């Protein structure tokens, strides 16, 4: 066996290793050279037949070839391991340039924003905020408000009825306005201060707003069968129509952040107020400039209503108003279709966040 033969064994080992595509193939290739029945192992076995001198020289040559093969083997092992790592990194790669999927913060509905704004302004003027039922008795929605059964004024509020009768045998209704809160709140207020009055004290004035949902058979760009109202009531021993003008004018100018907003009190009719007025506002600048826009009904509380509250109309006098927060929201944000508020389209709603 010549050195050339050893060189060719080493060369074929290198080729075999280079051709092994996986670690398993590589280990198989290795077995053909340095394994138990490998070519190098065979050569080692043949050494026994040689003389001591020849054995020394031959053994050293075979060893050198073996080392060369092992060096080639470990180099190839490293290559395959590197390639495997690269493939794994590539497969598990994260594209950190992709925009994140955030959980967006929520926000209040534009009408809720208006409600909060209304509550804040009236609270600063000493008004309480009250909540009442949307399913209401006939007495609270109409009769207590000086609007008895068969009164023609009832047809101004084409009402939704519920299939349950009240104590008076008349079905409950979905309240068509927040005005039932006038008598409801007055009763609560009187009860709250009953002990104080019995002990010789006085009852504080009634000053409240009552925002909430209301219902009417109406549906177009500016009317929705479910809409919002906010009632206001100020009742005391010396509360006049002048106070209504001051309070409501102040409210509107604060709400719209505009000192040159004009207000107009236009004579009108409601069974529960006398005299009654519709309140119109007029912007002096902006896209609505010059137009009169109705924002509320109002008036001096009718003596019959004061009596239904359990108070003496000779003693108690005041005003009430009912305004539309939906309309106020449309005006404040320049929205021209009321239905957008109730469609639940997130693209519209997120603008107010
Ligand atoms: N309730 C009336 C309506 O819905 C508004 C109103 C409230 C008028 C209070 C006068 C006083 O039209």
XYZ file of C-alpha atoms and ligand atoms in Angstrom:
365
model
C 0.000 0.000 0.000
C 1.450 3.329 -1.025
C 1.055 6.817 0.300
C -0.894 7.604 -2.868
C -3.481 5.035 -1.876
C -3.845 6.653 1.554
C -4.215 10.028 -0.128
C -6.975 8.689 -2.342
C -8.791 7.227 0.665
C -8.628 10.624 2.367
C -9.826 12.293 -0.841
C -12.783 9.930 -1.219
C -13.663 10.449 2.466
C -13.717 14.200 1.859
C -15.993 13.726 -1.154
C -18.314 11.415 0.763
C -18.560 13.879 3.628
C -19.217 16.807 1.322
C -21.985 14.820 -0.350
C -23.716 14.015 2.965
C -26.693 16.373 3.186
C -27.770 15.497 6.736
C -26.012 14.520 9.987
C -27.393 10.938 9.560
C -25.863 10.616 6.096
C -22.616 12.003 7.429
C -22.417 9.397 10.196
C -23.028 6.630 7.630
C -20.248 7.984 5.437
C -17.907 8.111 8.427
C -18.537 4.398 9.141
C -17.119 3.499 5.720
C -13.741 4.971 6.698
C -13.140 4.926 10.426
C -15.956 2.595 11.569
C -15.455 -1.004 12.725
C -15.433 -2.301 9.154
C -14.082 0.916 7.661
C -11.189 1.162 5.226
C -8.799 2.803 7.695
C -9.680 0.209 10.339
C -8.921 -2.560 7.851
C -5.510 -1.067 7.123
C -4.757 -0.949 10.847
C -5.572 -4.627 11.145
C -3.083 -5.407 8.343
C -0.194 -3.837 10.343
C 0.340 -6.975 12.411
C 1.967 -8.813 9.519
C 4.734 -6.179 9.059
C 8.195 -5.925 10.557
C 8.772 -3.593 13.483
C 10.461 -0.996 11.281
C 7.836 -1.140 8.559
C 5.046 -1.142 11.152
C 6.338 2.140 12.598
C 6.472 3.957 9.291
C 3.244 2.487 7.980
C 1.361 3.092 11.258
C 2.368 6.741 11.282
C 1.132 7.186 7.684
C -2.201 5.533 8.401
C -2.615 7.630 11.527
C -1.976 10.828 9.595
C -4.622 9.774 7.056
C -7.046 8.967 9.879
C -6.494 12.355 11.445
C -7.063 14.065 8.114
C -10.347 12.161 7.733
C -11.454 13.061 11.252
C -10.622 16.704 10.668
C -12.701 16.647 7.470
C -15.495 14.920 9.393
C -15.690 17.469 12.184
C -15.514 20.334 9.709
C -18.479 18.869 7.832
C -20.360 18.231 11.088
C -19.952 21.904 11.967
C -21.156 22.977 8.519
C -24.275 20.857 8.794
C -24.994 22.123 12.322
C -24.589 25.735 11.153
C -26.904 25.146 8.200
C -29.493 23.567 10.463
C -29.368 26.534 12.836
C -29.725 28.984 9.964
C -32.742 27.090 8.608
C -34.342 27.093 12.043
C -33.745 30.804 12.558
C -35.246 31.490 9.170
C -38.311 29.353 9.851
C -38.955 30.939 13.225
C -38.179 34.483 12.119
C -40.312 37.303 13.551
C -41.039 40.177 11.224
C -40.641 42.974 13.724
C -41.400 45.548 11.038
C -45.108 44.514 11.019
C -47.270 47.094 12.830
C -48.595 45.824 16.155
C -52.210 44.840 16.768
C -53.112 47.220 19.554
C -56.102 47.073 21.777
C -57.489 50.541 21.183
C -58.724 52.550 24.130
C -62.509 52.894 24.251
C -64.324 56.191 24.478
C -67.644 57.691 25.417
C -70.439 57.971 22.883
C -70.829 61.554 21.594
C -74.294 61.821 23.179
C -72.826 60.617 26.497
C -70.164 63.305 26.173
C -72.966 65.854 25.755
C -74.868 64.459 28.739
C -71.771 64.735 30.909
C -71.213 68.265 29.681
C -74.830 69.227 30.470
C -74.578 67.673 33.933
C -71.325 69.483 34.687
C -72.684 72.881 33.669
C -75.928 72.532 35.629
C -74.107 71.063 38.622
C -72.025 74.245 38.703
C -75.321 76.169 38.992
C -76.419 74.044 41.953
C -78.648 71.546 40.130
C -79.007 67.948 41.290
C -78.955 65.165 38.655
C -81.759 62.576 38.800
C -82.535 59.337 37.006
C -85.978 57.882 36.341
C -87.757 54.902 34.750
C -88.149 54.625 30.972
C -91.278 52.470 31.387
C -93.653 54.936 32.956
C -97.211 55.037 34.276
C -99.872 56.943 32.395
C -100.303 59.227 35.394
C -96.636 60.265 35.491
C -96.215 60.665 31.719
C -99.465 62.559 31.135
C -102.174 63.045 33.761
C -99.926 64.450 36.507
C -98.658 66.877 33.888
C -102.124 68.342 33.383
C -102.689 66.192 30.312
C -105.650 63.890 31.188
C -106.905 60.952 29.054
C -108.548 62.121 25.826
C -106.843 65.517 25.990
C -105.926 66.499 22.420
C -102.401 67.466 23.505
C -101.615 63.779 24.011
C -101.561 63.263 20.256
C -98.462 65.480 20.110
C -96.628 62.511 21.567
C -97.686 59.399 19.682
C -96.692 56.998 22.371
C -95.386 53.426 22.605
C -97.407 51.361 25.049
C -96.363 48.300 27.029
C -98.655 45.270 27.345
C -98.988 45.706 31.120
C -101.708 47.723 32.838
C -100.960 50.131 35.661
C -103.055 50.393 38.848
C -105.409 52.779 37.003
C -106.113 50.135 34.332
C -104.191 52.131 31.719
C -101.151 50.422 30.137
C -97.642 51.583 30.978
C -95.876 53.585 28.277
C -92.304 54.113 27.101
C -91.994 57.688 28.297
C -92.255 60.155 25.394
C -90.413 62.839 27.384
C -88.460 63.266 30.615
C -91.177 65.535 32.089
C -92.595 62.742 34.341
C -89.435 63.339 36.351
C -90.810 66.709 37.483
C -93.472 65.156 39.720
C -91.379 62.075 40.576
C -88.433 64.122 41.754
C -90.643 66.599 43.664
C -92.159 63.687 45.599
C -88.680 62.323 46.446
C -87.502 65.774 47.458
C -90.501 66.427 49.749
C -90.044 63.019 51.387
C -86.338 63.588 51.887
C -86.934 66.823 53.820
C -90.151 65.768 55.586
C -88.486 65.338 59.008
C -86.595 68.593 58.668
C -89.845 70.428 57.861
C -91.743 68.674 60.681
C -89.037 69.857 63.086
C -89.777 73.436 62.089
C -87.115 73.780 59.367
C -87.624 74.704 55.731
C -87.447 72.639 52.584
C -84.664 73.660 50.159
C -85.698 74.725 46.660
C -86.080 72.016 44.038
C -83.328 72.368 41.474
C -82.743 69.313 39.290
C -81.965 68.074 35.829
C -83.055 64.614 34.661
C -81.315 63.295 31.536
C -82.321 60.020 29.896
C -83.786 58.022 27.035
C -87.233 58.813 25.632
C -89.417 57.231 22.924
C -91.738 58.423 20.180
C -93.081 57.108 16.879
C -90.763 59.236 14.756
C -87.993 58.274 12.362
C -86.075 60.403 9.863
C -82.747 62.239 9.559
C -83.503 64.356 12.623
C -85.814 62.025 14.582
C -85.223 58.580 16.019
C -87.857 56.438 17.839
C -85.393 56.316 20.747
C -83.834 59.644 21.525
C -82.602 61.600 24.522
C -84.012 64.416 26.574
C -82.853 66.328 29.567
C -85.486 67.790 31.837
C -84.787 70.773 34.053
C -86.837 71.985 37.008
C -86.328 74.881 39.405
C -89.103 75.388 41.902
C -89.029 77.705 44.899
C -90.942 80.533 46.521
C -89.691 83.207 44.201
C -88.422 81.700 40.950
C -89.501 83.583 37.838
C -89.442 83.349 34.070
C -86.529 85.778 34.211
C -84.518 83.119 36.062
C -85.311 80.645 33.302
C -83.926 83.068 30.718
C -80.764 83.688 32.724
C -80.123 80.024 33.524
C -80.813 78.742 30.033
C -78.880 81.510 28.297
C -75.937 80.879 30.588
C -76.143 77.162 29.915
C -76.196 77.552 26.116
C -73.309 80.010 26.043
C -71.211 77.735 28.266
C -72.183 74.612 26.335
C -71.259 76.102 22.946
C -68.386 78.174 24.348
C -69.778 81.233 22.595
C -70.627 84.524 24.284
C -72.432 86.014 21.318
C -74.943 83.181 20.988
C -78.462 84.672 20.682
C -81.532 83.096 22.322
C -85.183 83.537 21.455
C -88.140 82.513 23.627
C -91.004 81.842 21.238
C -94.542 81.514 22.693
C -95.796 77.932 22.552
C -98.106 75.495 24.312
C -97.517 72.636 26.738
C -100.245 71.416 29.107
C -97.793 71.438 32.036
C -96.457 74.987 31.679
C -98.147 78.369 31.514
C -96.871 80.501 29.904
C -94.860 78.207 27.619
C -92.037 78.913 25.227
C -89.893 77.112 22.690
C -86.267 78.129 23.047
C -84.342 78.802 19.825
C -80.666 79.604 19.550
C -78.766 81.439 16.820
C -75.030 81.210 16.122
C -73.415 84.429 14.951
C -70.580 82.702 13.100
C -69.721 79.298 11.639
C -71.703 77.150 9.184
C -74.998 77.604 11.082
C -74.679 81.389 11.427
C -77.965 83.280 11.270
C -80.334 80.293 11.433
C -82.694 79.912 14.378
C -82.504 76.391 15.790
C -84.987 74.984 18.288
C -83.263 73.358 21.270
C -85.856 73.136 24.066
C -89.422 73.479 25.260
C -89.952 75.410 28.473
C -92.286 77.410 30.649
C -93.513 78.320 34.077
C -94.701 75.187 35.872
C -98.523 74.989 35.694
C -100.301 75.319 39.089
C -102.057 71.974 38.479
C -98.653 70.281 38.213
C -97.409 71.985 41.391
C -100.510 70.644 43.117
C -99.797 67.115 41.792
C -96.329 67.405 43.315
C -98.045 67.844 46.671
C -97.134 71.522 46.953
C -99.237 74.677 47.250
C -99.157 76.649 43.988
C -99.830 79.825 46.024
C -96.431 79.239 47.618
C -94.363 77.443 45.037
C -93.546 78.745 41.588
C -90.830 78.006 39.102
C -89.896 76.882 35.639
C -89.208 73.711 33.724
C -87.545 72.960 30.431
C -86.934 69.906 28.304
C -84.092 69.888 25.822
C -82.700 67.480 23.265
C -79.107 66.364 23.924
C -79.027 64.615 20.525
C -79.730 67.890 18.793
C -77.148 69.688 20.940
C -74.574 67.015 20.006
C -75.326 67.451 16.289
C -74.892 71.210 16.563
C -71.727 71.013 18.631
C -69.962 68.563 16.320
C -71.590 69.520 13.009
C -73.277 66.129 12.469
C -76.201 66.346 10.016
C -77.869 62.940 10.422
C -79.114 61.864 13.859
C -79.199 58.195 12.810
C -75.372 58.107 12.744
C -75.440 58.260 16.540
C -77.396 55.018 16.805
C -75.937 52.933 13.939
C -72.994 51.793 16.058
C -70.471 52.333 13.234
C -67.096 52.376 14.948
C -65.538 54.528 12.176
C -67.998 57.295 13.021
C -67.862 56.867 16.783
C -64.092 56.741 17.168
C -63.845 60.341 15.946
C -65.201 61.473 19.312
C -62.802 59.413 21.403
N -91.730 67.687 27.580
C -91.732 68.667 26.525
C -91.493 67.934 25.205
O -91.061 66.828 25.209
C -90.682 69.717 26.726
C -90.948 70.576 27.925
C -90.380 70.247 29.149
C -91.705 71.713 27.828
C -90.621 71.049 30.257
C -91.934 72.524 28.921
C -91.385 72.196 30.136
O -91.713 68.492 24.148
